[in-house]
Tab-separated table of C-alpha atoms in Angstrom:
chain	number	residue	atom	x	y	z
Z	1	GLU	CA	0.000	0.000	0.000
Z	2	GLY	CA	2.762	2.491	0.964
Z	3	ASP	CA	4.818	1.612	-2.127
Z	4	ARG	CA	1.770	2.061	-4.370
Z	5	ARG	CA	1.041	5.479	-2.798
Z	6	ARG	CA	4.685	6.572	-3.268
Z	7	ARG	CA	4.629	5.495	-6.926
Z	8	HIS	CA	1.306	7.348	-7.400
Z	9	MET	CA	2.834	10.501	-5.880
Z	10	GLU	CA	5.906	10.214	-8.154
Z	11	ASP	CA	3.566	10.041	-11.161
Z	12	LYS	CA	1.727	13.128	-9.908
Z	13	GLU	CA	4.984	15.049	-9.444
Z	14	GLU	CA	5.650	14.711	-13.174
Z	15	ASP	CA	2.381	16.480	-13.951
Z	16	GLU	CA	2.276	20.256	-14.239
Z	17	TYR	CA	0.097	22.139	-11.772
Z	18	PHE	CA	-0.921	25.776	-11.507
Z	19	VAL	CA	-2.152	27.746	-8.497
Z	20	GLY	CA	-4.720	30.397	-9.292
Z	21	PRO	CA	-7.822	32.178	-8.026
Z	22	TYR	CA	-11.408	31.073	-8.556
Z	23	CYS	CA	-14.776	32.477	-7.471
Z	24	ALA	CA	-16.855	30.761	-4.818
Z	25	GLU	CA	-19.875	28.856	-6.073
Z	26	LYS	CA	-22.317	31.584	-5.021
Z	27	GLY	CA	-19.956	34.487	-5.733
Z	28	GLY	CA	-19.304	35.380	-2.093
Z	29	GLY	CA	-15.518	34.991	-2.109
Z	30	ILE	CA	-12.302	34.415	-4.066
Z	31	PHE	CA	-10.159	31.404	-3.178
Z	32	LEU	CA	-6.929	29.801	-4.388
Z	33	GLY	CA	-7.056	26.398	-6.038
Z	34	LEU	CA	-4.692	23.956	-7.724
Z	35	PHE	CA	-5.335	23.453	-11.437
Z	36	THR	CA	-4.023	21.160	-14.161
Z	37	ASP	CA	-4.052	23.841	-16.885
Z	38	ASP	CA	-2.486	27.293	-17.122
Z	39	ALA	CA	-5.894	28.920	-17.710
Z	40	CYS	CA	-6.961	27.699	-14.235
Z	41	THR	CA	-10.166	26.045	-15.430
Z	42	ASN	CA	-9.635	22.373	-14.449
Z	43	PHE	CA	-9.138	21.565	-10.772
Z	44	ALA	CA	-6.485	18.991	-9.894
Z	45	ASP	CA	-9.031	17.067	-7.800
Z	46	ASN	CA	-12.640	17.200	-6.617
Z	47	ASP	CA	-11.734	19.418	-3.649
Z	48	ALA	CA	-10.503	22.419	-5.711
Z	49	GLY	CA	-6.978	20.960	-5.710
Z	50	LYS	CA	-6.556	21.090	-1.902
Z	51	ASP	CA	-5.934	17.359	-1.515
Z	52	THR	CA	-3.408	17.183	-4.358
Z	53	TYR	CA	-1.566	20.271	-3.076
Z	54	TYR	CA	-1.362	18.774	0.419
Z	55	ALA	CA	-0.204	15.412	-0.952
Z	56	LEU	CA	2.559	17.082	-2.980
Z	57	THR	CA	3.796	19.618	-0.406
Z	58	ASP	CA	2.565	18.414	3.013
Z	59	ASN	CA	1.209	21.949	3.446
Z	60	ILE	CA	-2.278	23.397	3.279
Z	61	LEU	CA	-2.934	25.553	0.205
Z	62	PRO	CA	-3.163	29.172	1.420
Z	63	TYR	CA	-6.526	30.899	0.930
Z	64	SER	CA	-8.169	27.631	-0.013
Z	65	SER	CA	-10.641	27.846	2.866
Z	66	GLU	CA	-10.849	31.589	3.525
Z	67	SER	CA	-11.443	34.234	0.903
Z	68	ILE	CA	-8.558	36.345	-0.375
Z	69	VAL	CA	-10.846	39.374	-0.284
Z	70	SER	CA	-12.177	40.375	3.113
Z	71	MET	CA	-15.720	41.681	3.539
Z	72	ASP	CA	-14.595	43.768	6.543
Z	73	CYS	CA	-14.527	47.543	6.322
Z	74	VAL	CA	-11.203	49.384	6.466
Z	75	ASN	CA	-10.823	52.699	8.293
Z	76	CYS	CA	-9.380	54.923	5.561
Z	77	ALA	CA	-8.621	57.856	7.867
Z	78	ALA	CA	-6.486	55.620	10.063
Z	79	LEU	CA	-4.402	54.728	7.030
Z	80	GLY	CA	-3.765	58.392	6.170
Z	81	ASN	CA	-1.412	60.843	7.843
Z	82	VAL	CA	-2.624	62.992	10.706
Z	83	TYR	CA	-1.454	66.630	10.812
Z	84	GLY	CA	-3.088	68.473	13.672
Z	85	ASP	CA	-6.848	68.123	13.379
Z	86	ASP	CA	-6.859	67.188	9.674
Z	87	TYR	CA	-7.148	63.599	8.540
Z	88	TYR	CA	-6.008	62.536	5.090
Z	89	VAL	CA	-7.201	59.531	3.134
Z	90	GLY	CA	-4.437	57.026	2.504
Z	91	ASP	CA	-3.609	55.617	-0.925
Z	92	GLN	CA	-5.149	52.261	-0.019
Z	93	CYS	CA	-8.591	53.924	-0.045
Z	94	GLY	CA	-8.021	56.976	-2.242
Z	95	ALA	CA	-6.677	55.206	-5.335
Z	96	PRO	CA	-9.542	52.695	-5.698
Z	97	TYR	CA	-12.104	55.433	-5.041
Z	98	THR	CA	-10.861	57.731	-7.787
Z	99	SER	CA	-11.056	54.969	-10.413
Z	100	SER	CA	-14.363	53.500	-9.246
Z	101	GLY	CA	-17.852	54.169	-10.620
Z	102	LYS	CA	-19.766	56.637	-8.493
Z	103	CYS	CA	-23.324	57.561	-7.606
Z	104	GLU	CA	-23.119	60.668	-5.457
Z	105	VAL	CA	-26.763	61.713	-5.808
Z	106	HIS	CA	-27.393	61.768	-2.079
Z	107	LEU	CA	-24.174	63.569	-1.110
Z	108	SER	CA	-24.518	67.241	-0.303
Z	109	ASP	CA	-22.542	69.926	-2.120
Z	110	SER	CA	-20.555	70.547	1.062
Z	111	VAL	CA	-19.202	66.985	0.916
Z	112	VAL	CA	-18.362	66.725	-2.782
Z	113	GLY	CA	-18.139	70.344	-3.831
Z	114	ARG	CA	-20.673	72.505	-5.589
Z	115	ASN	CA	-21.871	70.911	-8.866
Z	116	MET	CA	-19.104	68.277	-8.643
Z	117	GLN	CA	-21.280	65.201	-8.111
Z	118	ASN	CA	-20.367	62.225	-10.262
Z	119	ASN	CA	-23.476	60.158	-10.991
Z	120	ALA	CA	-22.188	58.175	-13.966
Z	121	ALA	CA	-22.691	54.747	-12.321
Z	122	CYS	CA	-26.076	55.342	-10.651
Z	123	HIS	CA	-28.067	53.379	-13.230
Z	124	TYR	CA	-25.682	50.414	-12.952
Z	125	MET	CA	-25.747	50.431	-9.147
Z	126	GLU	CA	-29.557	50.550	-9.027
Z	127	GLY	CA	-29.613	47.113	-10.645
Z	128	ILE	CA	-27.324	45.487	-8.081
Z	129	HIS	CA	-28.046	44.565	-4.486
Z	130	ILE	CA	-25.599	42.794	-2.191
Z	131	ALA	CA	-26.945	40.422	0.424
Z	132	SER	CA	-24.346	41.030	3.124
Z	133	GLU	CA	-25.207	37.932	5.176
Z	134	GLU	CA	-23.867	35.540	2.545
Z	135	GLY	CA	-21.876	37.936	0.382
Z	136	LEU	CA	-23.967	37.090	-2.671
Z	137	VAL	CA	-24.390	39.545	-5.504
Z	138	ILE	CA	-27.997	39.565	-6.653
Z	139	VAL	CA	-28.775	41.398	-9.863
Z	140	ARG	CA	-32.270	42.830	-10.054
Z	141	LYS	CA	-33.408	43.219	-13.619
Z	142	ARG	CA	-35.772	46.098	-14.211
Z	143	ALA	CA	-37.664	46.610	-17.398
Z	144	SER	CA	-37.035	49.850	-19.223
Z	145	GLY	CA	-40.085	52.094	-19.669
Z	146	VAL	CA	-38.966	53.061	-23.166
Z	147	ALA	CA	-38.434	49.434	-24.129
Z	148	ASN	CA	-41.860	48.505	-22.763
Z	149	PHE	CA	-43.462	51.309	-24.786
Z	150	PHE	CA	-41.850	50.157	-28.038
Z	151	ILE	CA	-42.749	46.519	-27.355
Z	152	PHE	CA	-46.370	47.561	-26.820
Z	153	LEU	CA	-46.319	49.765	-29.936
Z	154	PHE	CA	-44.797	46.979	-32.047
Z	155	SER	CA	-47.338	44.443	-30.753
Z	156	CYS	CA	-50.300	46.720	-31.509
Z	157	SER	CA	-48.913	47.575	-34.965
Z	158	PHE	CA	-48.336	43.912	-35.734
Z	159	GLY	CA	-51.896	43.056	-34.673
Z	160	PHE	CA	-53.306	45.896	-36.777
Z	161	PHE	CA	-51.350	44.826	-39.878
Z	162	VAL	CA	-52.431	41.196	-39.465
Z	163	TYR	CA	-56.069	42.311	-39.230
Z	164	TYR	CA	-55.664	44.656	-42.235
Z	165	ALA	CA	-54.017	41.900	-44.311
Z	166	HIS	CA	-56.912	39.596	-43.419
Z	167	LEU	CA	-59.447	42.213	-44.569
Z	168	LEU	CA	-57.604	42.791	-47.857
Z	169	HIS	CA	-57.375	39.049	-48.455
Z	170	LYS	CA	-61.088	38.645	-47.740
Z	171	LYS	CA	-61.962	41.542	-50.063
Z	172	LEU	CA	-59.764	40.144	-52.851
Z	173	ARG	CA	-61.356	36.689	-52.580
Z	174	MET	CA	-64.827	38.243	-52.640
Z	175	LYS	CA	-63.938	40.263	-55.746
Z	176	GLN	CA	-62.465	37.171	-57.427
Z	177	SER	CA	-65.534	35.097	-56.642
Z	178	MET	CA	-67.796	37.847	-57.962
Z	179	SER	CA	-65.787	38.197	-61.150
Z	180	THR	CA	-65.688	34.442	-61.751
Z	181	GLY	CA	-69.414	34.313	-61.038
Z	182	GLN	CA	-70.014	37.144	-63.535
Z	183	ASN	CA	-67.826	35.483	-66.124
Z	184	GLN	CA	-69.791	32.270	-65.756
Z	185	ASN	CA	-73.081	34.214	-66.101
Z	186	ASP	CA	-71.692	35.928	-69.213
Z	187	LYS	CA	-70.750	32.532	-70.674
Z	188	LYS	CA	-74.187	31.126	-69.874
Z	189	SER	CA	-75.952	34.123	-71.364
Z	190	ALA	CA	-73.744	33.938	-74.435
Z	191	PHE	CA	-74.568	30.241	-74.792
Z	192	PHE	CA	-78.301	30.869	-74.626
Z	193	ARG	CA	-78.274	33.735	-77.108
């Protein structure tokens, strides 16, 4: 048994493995796993590569059980420099904020500056809600009023054109039947003359 396990481990050591991040099943965290391909799409085993990593290194794969990204809040003022009574925002918070999408609709002018609100990401953020208990991102899809109007307009127009085509078809058949009936009467009358 021990010899077979050692030979199995030697075979595994010849294989190439890659450590990379992957999202949790419900999207609530980012973990590290052991993969058999460089695109990090195929786990080395059924336990996200944890068992294979442990068998190869006798160590636990870091961040395989706890998320790389913490859901805890960070005090940005504590990371900045303090000069007298003024607090400054450190780079750890300031840099991500400047490049992030913003919806500052509810911030007063005294906080952001007069007419300096950035509301470019408000529409996007309205469609997303985060359930903080599980860390799941739930996207709420809302129908657009304009889209609904055009769908209604298209449906009514389509119905009208179908009805109109039916009327024209009915009228054409009636005219054809009248003309063929008249032609037959003309033939009969010509025969009896």
